[in-house]
GROMACS .gro file of N, CA and C in nm:
model
  273
    1MET      N    1   0.084  -0.117   0.000
    1MET     CA    2   0.000   0.000   0.000
    1MET      C    3   0.089   0.124   0.000
    2THR      N    4   0.060   0.214  -0.091
    2THR     CA    5   0.135   0.338  -0.102
    2THR      C    6   0.046   0.452  -0.056
    3PRO      N    7   0.095   0.537   0.031
    3PRO     CA    8   0.015   0.652   0.074
    3PRO      C    9  -0.021   0.742  -0.045
    4LEU      N   10  -0.129   0.814  -0.032
    4LEU     CA   11  -0.172   0.905  -0.137
    4LEU      C   12  -0.101   1.038  -0.121
    5PRO      N   13  -0.015   1.076  -0.217
    5PRO     CA   14   0.060   1.202  -0.205
    5PRO      C   15  -0.030   1.325  -0.189
    6SER      N   16  -0.144   1.325  -0.255
    6SER     CA   17  -0.232   1.442  -0.249
    6SER      C   18  -0.288   1.466  -0.109
    7TYR      N   19  -0.284   1.365  -0.025
    7TYR     CA   20  -0.333   1.381   0.112
    7TYR      C   21  -0.221   1.411   0.211
    8GLY      N   22  -0.098   1.385   0.173
    8GLY     CA   23   0.015   1.416   0.260
    8GLY      C   24   0.016   1.339   0.391
    9VAL      N   25  -0.025   1.213   0.388
    9VAL     CA   26  -0.024   1.130   0.508
    9VAL      C   27   0.070   1.012   0.487
   10ASP      N   28   0.120   0.958   0.597
   10ASP     CA   29   0.211   0.844   0.588
   10ASP      C   30   0.133   0.712   0.593
   11GLU      N   31   0.205   0.603   0.575
   11GLU     CA   32   0.142   0.471   0.571
   11GLU      C   33   0.074   0.437   0.704
   12GLU      N   34   0.135   0.477   0.813
   12GLU     CA   35   0.077   0.448   0.945
   12GLU      C   36  -0.061   0.514   0.960
   13THR      N   37  -0.074   0.637   0.912
   13THR     CA   38  -0.203   0.707   0.918
   13THR      C   39  -0.305   0.637   0.830
   14MET      N   40  -0.259   0.585   0.716
   14MET     CA   41  -0.349   0.516   0.624
   14MET      C   42  -0.406   0.389   0.689
   15LYS      N   43  -0.332   0.328   0.778
   15LYS     CA   44  -0.377   0.204   0.841
   15LYS      C   45  -0.456   0.227   0.969
   16SER      N   46  -0.450   0.348   1.023
   16SER     CA   47  -0.514   0.372   1.152
   16SER      C   48  -0.665   0.389   1.138
   17SER      N   49  -0.734   0.347   1.240
   17SER     CA   50  -0.879   0.356   1.241
   17SER      C   51  -0.927   0.370   1.384
   18SER      N   52  -1.026   0.454   1.401
   18SER     CA   53  -1.092   0.468   1.531
   18SER      C   54  -1.241   0.466   1.506
   19ARG      N   55  -1.310   0.387   1.582
   19ARG     CA   56  -1.455   0.373   1.565
   19ARG      C   57  -1.521   0.511   1.571
   20GLY      N   58  -1.603   0.540   1.471
   20GLY     CA   59  -1.678   0.665   1.468
   20GLY      C   60  -1.601   0.784   1.414
   21VAL      N   61  -1.474   0.763   1.377
   21VAL     CA   62  -1.392   0.872   1.324
   21VAL      C   63  -1.359   0.840   1.179
   22THR      N   64  -1.389   0.933   1.088
   22THR     CA   65  -1.363   0.912   0.947
   22THR      C   66  -1.216   0.936   0.916
   23ASN      N   67  -1.156   0.845   0.841
   23ASN     CA   68  -1.019   0.860   0.793
   23ASN      C   69  -1.029   0.865   0.641
   24GLU      N   70  -1.051   0.987   0.589
   24GLU     CA   71  -1.076   1.004   0.446
   24GLU      C   72  -0.965   0.946   0.359
   25PRO      N   73  -0.837   0.973   0.386
   25PRO     CA   74  -0.733   0.916   0.300
   25PRO      C   75  -0.739   0.763   0.294
   26ARG      N   76  -0.768   0.701   0.406
   26ARG     CA   77  -0.777   0.554   0.413
   26ARG      C   78  -0.895   0.504   0.330
   27ASP      N   79  -1.010   0.568   0.346
   27ASP     CA   80  -1.129   0.527   0.271
   27ASP      C   81  -1.107   0.546   0.121
   28VAL      N   82  -1.046   0.657   0.083
   28VAL     CA   83  -1.018   0.684  -0.059
   28VAL      C   84  -0.921   0.580  -0.113
   29ALA      N   85  -0.819   0.548  -0.038
   29ALA     CA   86  -0.721   0.449  -0.083
   29ALA      C   87  -0.786   0.313  -0.103
   30MET      N   88  -0.875   0.274  -0.013
   30MET     CA   89  -0.945   0.146  -0.030
   30MET      C   90  -1.034   0.149  -0.153
   31HIS      N   91  -1.104   0.260  -0.172
   31HIS     CA   92  -1.191   0.277  -0.289
   31HIS      C   93  -1.110   0.267  -0.418
   32LEU      N   94  -0.995   0.333  -0.422
   32LEU     CA   95  -0.912   0.331  -0.542
   32LEU      C   96  -0.848   0.193  -0.565
   33ALA      N   97  -0.813   0.125  -0.459
   33ALA     CA   98  -0.759  -0.011  -0.475
   33ALA      C   99  -0.863  -0.102  -0.540
   34ARG      N  100  -0.986  -0.080  -0.504
   34ARG     CA  101  -1.095  -0.161  -0.561
   34ARG      C  102  -1.126  -0.119  -0.705
   35THR      N  103  -1.132   0.011  -0.732
   35THR     CA  104  -1.173   0.057  -0.864
   35THR      C  105  -1.060   0.053  -0.967
   36ILE      N  106  -0.939   0.091  -0.929
   36ILE     CA  107  -0.828   0.093  -1.025
   36ILE      C  108  -0.768  -0.046  -1.042
   37ARG      N  109  -0.736  -0.111  -0.932
   37ARG     CA  110  -0.667  -0.239  -0.939
   37ARG      C  111  -0.762  -0.358  -0.940
   38GLY      N  112  -0.885  -0.336  -0.896
   38GLY     CA  113  -0.981  -0.446  -0.891
   38GLY      C  114  -0.952  -0.545  -0.779
   39ASP      N  115  -0.884  -0.499  -0.676
   39ASP     CA  116  -0.850  -0.586  -0.563
   39ASP      C  117  -0.976  -0.640  -0.496
   40SER      N  118  -0.965  -0.762  -0.446
   40SER     CA  119  -1.076  -0.820  -0.370
   40SER      C  120  -1.087  -0.750  -0.235
   41LEU      N  121  -1.204  -0.760  -0.176
   41LEU     CA  122  -1.224  -0.701  -0.043
   41LEU      C  123  -1.130  -0.765   0.058
   42ASN      N  124  -1.110  -0.895   0.047
   42ASN     CA  125  -1.019  -0.964   0.139
   42ASN      C  126  -0.876  -0.913   0.124
   43HIS      N  127  -0.832  -0.892   0.000
   43HIS     CA  128  -0.696  -0.843  -0.024
   43HIS      C  129  -0.679  -0.702   0.034
   44ILE      N  130  -0.777  -0.617   0.012
   44ILE     CA  131  -0.771  -0.481   0.065
   44ILE      C  132  -0.768  -0.485   0.218
   45ALA      N  133  -0.851  -0.570   0.276
   45ALA     CA  134  -0.853  -0.582   0.422
   45ALA      C  135  -0.715  -0.621   0.474
   46ALA      N  136  -0.650  -0.715   0.409
   46ALA     CA  137  -0.516  -0.757   0.451
   46ALA      C  138  -0.416  -0.643   0.438
   47GLU      N  139  -0.423  -0.569   0.329
   47GLU     CA  140  -0.331  -0.456   0.307
   47GLU      C  141  -0.344  -0.350   0.418
   48PHE      N  142  -0.466  -0.328   0.463
   48PHE     CA  143  -0.491  -0.224   0.562
   48PHE      C  144  -0.500  -0.278   0.705
   49GLN      N  145  -0.464  -0.404   0.721
   49GLN     CA  146  -0.466  -0.470   0.852
   49GLN      C  147  -0.604  -0.462   0.918
   50ILE      N  148  -0.706  -0.494   0.838
   50ILE     CA  149  -0.845  -0.495   0.883
   50ILE      C  150  -0.888  -0.641   0.894
   51GLU      N  151  -0.953  -0.675   1.004
   51GLU     CA  152  -0.991  -0.815   1.027
   51GLU      C  153  -1.104  -0.864   0.937
   52LYS      N  154  -1.202  -0.781   0.911
   52LYS     CA  155  -1.320  -0.825   0.836
   52LYS      C  156  -1.330  -0.752   0.703
   53TYR      N  157  -1.352  -0.827   0.596
   53TYR     CA  158  -1.367  -0.764   0.465
   53TYR      C  159  -1.494  -0.679   0.459
   54SER      N  160  -1.591  -0.707   0.544
   54SER     CA  161  -1.713  -0.627   0.544
   54SER      C  162  -1.686  -0.483   0.588
   55THR      N  163  -1.582  -0.463   0.667
   55THR     CA  164  -1.542  -0.328   0.705
   55THR      C  165  -1.495  -0.251   0.582
   56VAL      N  166  -1.422  -0.319   0.495
   56VAL     CA  167  -1.376  -0.258   0.370
   56VAL      C  168  -1.496  -0.224   0.282
   57ALA      N  169  -1.589  -0.317   0.270
   57ALA     CA  170  -1.709  -0.294   0.189
   57ALA      C  171  -1.786  -0.173   0.240
   58SER      N  172  -1.798  -0.159   0.371
   58SER     CA  173  -1.869  -0.045   0.430
   58SER      C  174  -1.796   0.086   0.401
   59ALA      N  175  -1.663   0.084   0.413
   59ALA     CA  176  -1.585   0.206   0.387
   59ALA      C  177  -1.598   0.248   0.242
   60ILE      N  178  -1.592   0.151   0.151
   60ILE     CA  179  -1.603   0.183   0.008
   60ILE      C  180  -1.742   0.237  -0.023
   61SER      N  181  -1.844   0.175   0.032
   61SER     CA  182  -1.981   0.223   0.011
   61SER      C  183  -1.998   0.364   0.065
   62ARG      N  184  -1.944   0.388   0.183
   62ARG     CA  185  -1.954   0.520   0.247
   62ARG      C  186  -1.884   0.626   0.163
   63ILE      N  187  -1.764   0.596   0.112
   63ILE     CA  188  -1.690   0.697   0.037
   63ILE      C  189  -1.757   0.723  -0.098
   64LYS      N  190  -1.818   0.622  -0.159
   64LYS     CA  191  -1.891   0.642  -0.284
   64LYS      C  192  -2.005   0.741  -0.265
   65MET      N  193  -2.079   0.725  -0.156
   65MET     CA  194  -2.190   0.818  -0.127
   65MET      C  195  -2.138   0.959  -0.103
   66ARG      N  196  -2.027   0.968  -0.031
   66ARG     CA  197  -1.970   1.100  -0.004
   66ARG      C  198  -1.918   1.165  -0.132
   67ILE      N  199  -1.860   1.087  -0.223
   67ILE     CA  200  -1.810   1.141  -0.350
   67ILE      C  201  -1.925   1.201  -0.430
   68GLU      N  202  -2.038   1.132  -0.432
   68GLU     CA  203  -2.154   1.182  -0.506
   68GLU      C  204  -2.208   1.311  -0.446
   69ALA      N  205  -2.196   1.328  -0.316
   69ALA     CA  206  -2.253   1.444  -0.248
   69ALA      C  207  -2.156   1.561  -0.233
   70ASP      N  208  -2.026   1.538  -0.248
   70ASP     CA  209  -1.925   1.640  -0.216
   70ASP      C  210  -1.830   1.657  -0.334
   71LYS      N  211  -1.846   1.767  -0.407
   71LYS     CA  212  -1.763   1.792  -0.525
   71LYS      C  213  -1.616   1.806  -0.487
   72GLY      N  214  -1.586   1.867  -0.375
   72GLY     CA  215  -1.447   1.881  -0.331
   72GLY      C  216  -1.383   1.745  -0.309
   73LEU      N  217  -1.455   1.654  -0.248
   73LEU     CA  218  -1.405   1.519  -0.228
   73LEU      C  219  -1.388   1.449  -0.362
   74ALA      N  220  -1.486   1.464  -0.449
   74ALA     CA  221  -1.477   1.402  -0.582
   74ALA      C  222  -1.352   1.452  -0.655
   75ASP      N  223  -1.322   1.579  -0.642
   75ASP     CA  224  -1.201   1.635  -0.705
   75ASP      C  225  -1.075   1.576  -0.643
   76ARG      N  226  -1.071   1.561  -0.510
   76ARG     CA  227  -0.954   1.503  -0.443
   76ARG      C  228  -0.934   1.357  -0.485
   77VAL      N  229  -1.043   1.283  -0.497
   77VAL     CA  230  -1.034   1.143  -0.538
   77VAL      C  231  -0.983   1.134  -0.681
   78GLU      N  232  -1.034   1.217  -0.767
   78GLU     CA  233  -0.989   1.216  -0.907
   78GLU      C  234  -0.842   1.255  -0.918
   79ARG      N  235  -0.799   1.351  -0.839
   79ARG     CA  236  -0.657   1.391  -0.839
   79ARG      C  237  -0.569   1.276  -0.791
   80SER      N  238  -0.614   1.208  -0.687
   80SER     CA  239  -0.539   1.092  -0.636
   80SER      C  240  -0.533   0.981  -0.741
   81LYS      N  241  -0.643   0.959  -0.809
   81LYS     CA  242  -0.648   0.857  -0.913
   81LYS      C  243  -0.549   0.889  -1.024
   82ARG      N  244  -0.545   1.015  -1.067
   82ARG     CA  245  -0.450   1.055  -1.171
   82ARG      C  246  -0.306   1.037  -1.126
   83GLU      N  247  -0.277   1.071  -0.999
   83GLU     CA  248  -0.141   1.053  -0.946
   83GLU      C  249  -0.100   0.906  -0.950
   84ILE      N  250  -0.190   0.819  -0.911
   84ILE     CA  251  -0.162   0.675  -0.910
   84ILE      C  252  -0.139   0.626  -1.052
   85GLU      N  253  -0.226   0.664  -1.143
   85GLU     CA  254  -0.213   0.620  -1.281
   85GLU      C  255  -0.083   0.672  -1.344
   86LYS      N  256  -0.045   0.792  -1.308
   86LYS     CA  257   0.081   0.849  -1.358
   86LYS      C  258   0.200   0.768  -1.306
   87ARG      N  259   0.198   0.733  -1.177
   87ARG     CA  260   0.305   0.651  -1.119
   87ARG      C  261   0.311   0.515  -1.186
   88GLN      N  262   0.196   0.458  -1.216
   88GLN     CA  263   0.192   0.325  -1.278
   88GLN      C  264   0.251   0.328  -1.419
   89ARG      N  265   0.229   0.437  -1.491
   89ARG     CA  266   0.285   0.448  -1.626
   89ARG      C  267   0.436   0.456  -1.623
   90LYS      N  268   0.493   0.513  -1.516
   90LYS     CA  269   0.638   0.527  -1.505
   90LYS      C  270   0.707   0.395  -1.476
   91THR      N  271   0.633   0.299  -1.419
   91THR     CA  272   0.695   0.171  -1.382
   91THR      C  273   0.674   0.065  -1.487
   0.00000   0.00000   0.00000
């Protein structure tokens, strides 16, 4: 798992979770792992050290709804997606 440069957070922050607290970079990263790479929910859960794949499914569902409702978030997600795709082309 590679941190999202547009969010300016490290890998440890990407893995952290607290019940009832939204971790936008983490949710976006899980969403992009699913949409860009097509990773399974189980694989994403393992990458983020999450015990249940249903937690990943919930986070992805939640971020999709937020993207539809929040243009600023949609722009951040699209920027992150472009950064990832650009990095992939270089390798």
